[in-house]
C-alpha atoms as one frame of an Amber mdcrd trajectory, in Angstrom:
protein
  48.746  15.951 -50.271  48.654  15.162 -46.821  47.561  12.080 -45.139  44.242
  13.090 -43.366  43.851  11.326 -39.986  40.521   9.446 -39.442  39.256   9.195
 -35.669  37.112   6.644 -35.020  33.344   7.170 -33.325  33.036   6.830 -29.748
  30.418   6.484 -27.483  29.692   6.813 -24.415  26.816   4.578 -23.191  25.387
   5.524 -19.471  23.382   2.728 -18.122  20.720   3.864 -16.031  20.238   1.895
 -12.382  16.531   2.353 -11.861  14.935   2.485  -8.407  12.059   1.136  -7.599
   9.913   3.699  -5.781   9.351   3.773  -2.084   6.393   1.517  -0.255   4.263
   1.960   2.024   2.173  -0.073   4.271  -1.481   0.079   5.299  -2.589  -0.282
   8.544  -5.730  -0.973   9.892  -6.179   0.396  13.219  -8.969  -0.886  16.145
 -11.206   0.598  16.910 -14.268  -0.507  19.540 -17.666  -0.164  17.555 -17.166
  -1.232  14.377 -18.692  -4.297  13.284 -16.453  -7.578  12.736 -18.511  -8.430
  10.141 -18.586  -4.692   8.550 -14.617  -4.792   9.107 -13.844  -8.081   6.628
 -17.122  -6.913   4.294 -14.043  -3.852   3.591 -11.165  -5.865   3.424 -12.605
  -8.129   0.788 -14.311  -5.269  -1.076 -11.041  -2.733  -0.835  -8.183  -5.257
  -1.192  -9.437  -8.062  -2.193  -8.962 -10.817   0.211 -10.435 -13.919   0.775
 -13.033 -14.394   3.747 -10.638 -16.237   5.648  -7.643 -13.657   5.564 -10.168
 -10.526   6.102 -11.338 -12.391   9.193  -7.617 -12.963  10.140  -6.750  -9.693
   9.816  -9.762  -8.398  11.437  -8.948 -10.384  14.368  -4.901  -9.512  14.687
  -5.659  -5.648  14.133  -8.652  -6.237  17.008  -5.599  -8.222  19.571  -3.251
  -5.982  18.876  -4.505  -2.932  18.475  -3.288  -2.515  14.689  -1.929  -4.810
  11.926  -0.303  -3.986   8.125  -3.093  -4.933   5.660  -0.779  -4.705   2.376
   1.816  -2.572   1.012   1.775  -0.659  -2.182   3.311   2.254  -4.158   2.299
   5.869  -2.372  -0.384   6.253  -4.937  -1.982   3.300  -4.043  -2.029   3.015
  -0.040  -3.099   6.103   0.144  -5.896   5.823  -2.314  -7.167   2.195  -1.147
  -6.648   3.238   2.993  -7.982   6.630   1.691 -11.545   3.868   0.297 -11.860
   1.530   2.920 -11.967   4.614   5.723 -14.653   6.077   3.756 -16.676   3.258
   3.234 -16.647   3.048   7.614 -17.287   6.901   7.598 -20.590   6.692   5.177
 -22.130   3.484   7.537 -21.399   6.206  10.781 -18.522   4.426  11.644 -15.201
   5.209  13.197 -13.275   2.349  10.789  -9.563   3.893  10.100  -7.007   2.718
   7.877  -3.583   4.878   7.717  -0.249   4.989   5.587   2.829   4.299   6.884
   6.281   4.502   4.610   7.769   1.088   5.060  11.501   1.009   6.194
């Protein structure tokens, strides 16, 4: 009888490195026609901002021409920007939100 060699069973573990999804900024663009109070109400409704924060963000956009509202994953950012823009459009205002990939 010949001796049998038993090979130990080896397993290889592969570490999976999960990357975070890219983030997108939601940007409010200023216009000279949409009432400030309406912009504040949209920021409160869509982006869940408090009245003080929404007013500060609206004024920043008014003074600088644009303001980053929040940063989300792509789907969330695009959905919120579209929802906020459509609220303005429904009232006949040129209110516009856009998205941009965060670098």
